[in-house]
Amino acid sequence: MECLFCKIINREIPGDIVYEDDEVLAFNDLNPQAPTHILIIPKKHIATLNDIEESDLATIGRLQYTAAQIAKEKGFADEGYRVVMNCNDMGGQTVYHIHMHLMGGREFTWPAG
Ligand code: AMP
Ligand code: ZN
């Protein structure tokens, strides 16, 4: 398996892991775009948002739930934060294992760039 994020899941390469359970893993982004920038991924390899199957829906919900839990722990849940998932080239996806970006600790503008 050549997937970078599967390698982090399998401890083949290091990740700065902040949360793990049976279904999801969360780790600090290598190139943070905010004071807190964490990636939350399913342990199941799913390449893009377009590849999500109906049987994955509980796991996908857990990504969002985990983002909110981490935001609460970090103390920026109430002030607000940004959650992003990029899909394919035009959406800015560079790693083809779906991941939720959780960014907090600064103010975000809209529309996103
Ligand atoms: P995206 O452009 O949405 O596919 O996001 C990929 C993200 O993965 C980027 O924010 C990168 O900084 C991040 N990234 C790439 N390699 C690693 C790594 N080994 N550990 C942590 N984050 C990574
Ligand atoms: Zn993968």
Coordinates of C-alpha atoms and ligand atoms in Angstrom, one line a residue:
M1 CA 0.0 0.0 0.0
E2 CA 1.6 3.2 -1.2
C3 CA -0.8 5.5 0.6
L4 CA 1.0 8.0 2.9
F5 CA -1.9 8.2 5.5
C6 CA -2.3 4.4 5.6
K7 CA 1.5 4.3 6.4
I8 CA 0.8 6.7 9.4
I9 CA -2.1 4.4 10.5
N10 CA 0.2 1.4 10.3
R11 CA 3.1 3.2 12.0
E12 CA 5.3 2.7 9.0
I13 CA 6.1 6.4 9.0
P14 CA 5.7 8.7 12.1
G15 CA 2.7 10.8 12.7
D16 CA 2.1 13.3 15.5
I17 CA -1.0 11.5 16.7
V18 CA -3.4 13.4 18.9
Y19 CA -6.4 10.9 18.9
E20 CA -7.1 7.3 17.9
D21 CA -9.9 4.9 18.2
D22 CA -11.0 1.8 16.2
E23 CA -12.3 3.8 13.3
V24 CA -10.4 7.1 13.1
L25 CA -7.0 8.6 13.6
A26 CA -6.2 12.3 14.2
F27 CA -2.7 13.8 13.8
N28 CA -1.1 17.3 13.5
D29 CA -0.7 18.5 9.9
L30 CA 3.0 18.7 8.9
N31 CA 2.5 22.2 7.3
P32 CA 0.0 23.9 9.6
Q33 CA -2.2 26.7 8.3
A34 CA -3.5 27.7 11.7
P35 CA -2.3 27.6 15.3
T36 CA -4.1 24.2 15.5
H37 CA -4.3 22.2 12.3
I38 CA -5.2 18.6 12.7
L39 CA -6.1 16.0 10.1
I40 CA -8.8 13.5 11.0
I41 CA -8.9 10.3 8.8
P42 CA -10.8 7.1 8.7
K43 CA -8.6 4.0 9.3
K44 CA -10.3 2.5 6.2
H45 CA -8.6 3.6 3.0
I46 CA -11.1 5.7 1.1
A47 CA -9.4 7.7 -1.7
T48 CA -11.8 10.6 -2.2
L49 CA -15.1 11.8 -1.0
N50 CA -16.6 10.3 -4.2
D51 CA -15.6 6.8 -3.0
I52 CA -17.6 6.9 0.2
E53 CA -20.0 4.0 0.4
E54 CA -23.2 3.7 2.4
S55 CA -21.5 1.3 4.8
D56 CA -19.0 4.1 5.6
L57 CA -21.5 6.6 6.9
A58 CA -21.0 5.9 10.6
T59 CA -17.2 6.4 10.2
I60 CA -17.7 9.6 8.2
G61 CA -19.9 10.9 11.0
R62 CA -17.2 10.0 13.5
L63 CA -14.7 12.2 11.6
Q64 CA -17.0 15.2 12.2
Y65 CA -17.8 14.2 15.8
T66 CA -14.0 13.8 16.5
A67 CA -13.3 17.2 15.0
A68 CA -15.8 18.8 17.4
Q69 CA -14.5 16.8 20.4
I70 CA -10.9 18.0 19.7
A71 CA -12.1 21.6 19.2
K72 CA -13.7 21.4 22.7
E73 CA -10.6 19.9 24.2
K74 CA -8.4 22.6 22.6
G75 CA -10.7 25.3 23.9
F76 CA -11.8 26.9 20.6
A77 CA -15.1 25.2 20.0
D78 CA -17.2 28.2 21.2
E79 CA -15.2 30.9 19.5
G80 CA -15.3 28.9 16.2
Y81 CA -13.1 27.0 13.8
R82 CA -12.9 25.7 10.3
V83 CA -13.4 22.2 9.0
V84 CA -12.5 21.4 5.4
M85 CA -12.4 18.3 3.1
N86 CA -10.9 18.8 -0.3
C87 CA -11.9 16.5 -3.2
N88 CA -9.7 15.8 -6.3
D89 CA -7.5 18.3 -8.2
M90 CA -9.8 21.2 -8.5
G91 CA -10.7 21.0 -4.8
G92 CA -7.1 21.1 -3.8
Q93 CA -6.7 17.4 -2.7
T94 CA -3.1 16.3 -2.6
V95 CA -3.2 13.1 -0.5
Y96 CA -5.7 10.5 -1.8
H97 CA -6.9 9.1 1.5
I98 CA -9.8 11.3 2.7
H99 CA -9.1 13.6 5.6
M100 CA -10.9 16.3 7.5
H101 CA -8.8 19.4 8.2
L102 CA -9.6 20.8 11.6
M103 CA -8.2 24.4 11.9
G104 CA -8.6 26.6 14.9
G105 CA -7.0 29.4 16.9
R106 CA -7.3 32.2 14.3
E107 CA -10.1 33.9 12.4
F108 CA -11.0 32.5 9.0
T109 CA -12.4 34.4 6.0
W110 CA -15.1 33.3 3.6
P111 CA -15.2 32.4 0.7
A112 CA -12.2 30.1 1.1
G113 CA -9.4 30.6 -1.5
Ligands
AMP1 P1 -5.0 18.1 1.0 O1 -4.3 19.1 0.2 O2 -6.4 18.5 1.4 O3 -5.0 16.7 0.4 O4 -4.3 18.0 2.4 C1 -3.1 17.2 2.6 C2 -2.5 17.7 3.9 O5 -1.7 16.7 4.4 C3 -1.7 18.9 3.8 O6 -2.2 19.9 4.7 C4 -0.3 18.5 4.2 O7 0.4 19.5 4.9 C5 -0.6 17.3 5.0 N1 0.5 16.3 5.1 C6 1.2 15.8 4.0 N2 2.0 14.8 4.5 C7 1.9 14.8 5.8 C8 2.5 14.0 6.9 N3 3.4 13.1 6.6 N4 2.0 14.2 8.1 C9 1.1 15.1 8.4 N5 0.5 15.9 7.5 C10 0.9 15.7 6.2
ZN2 ZN -4.8 5.2 2.7

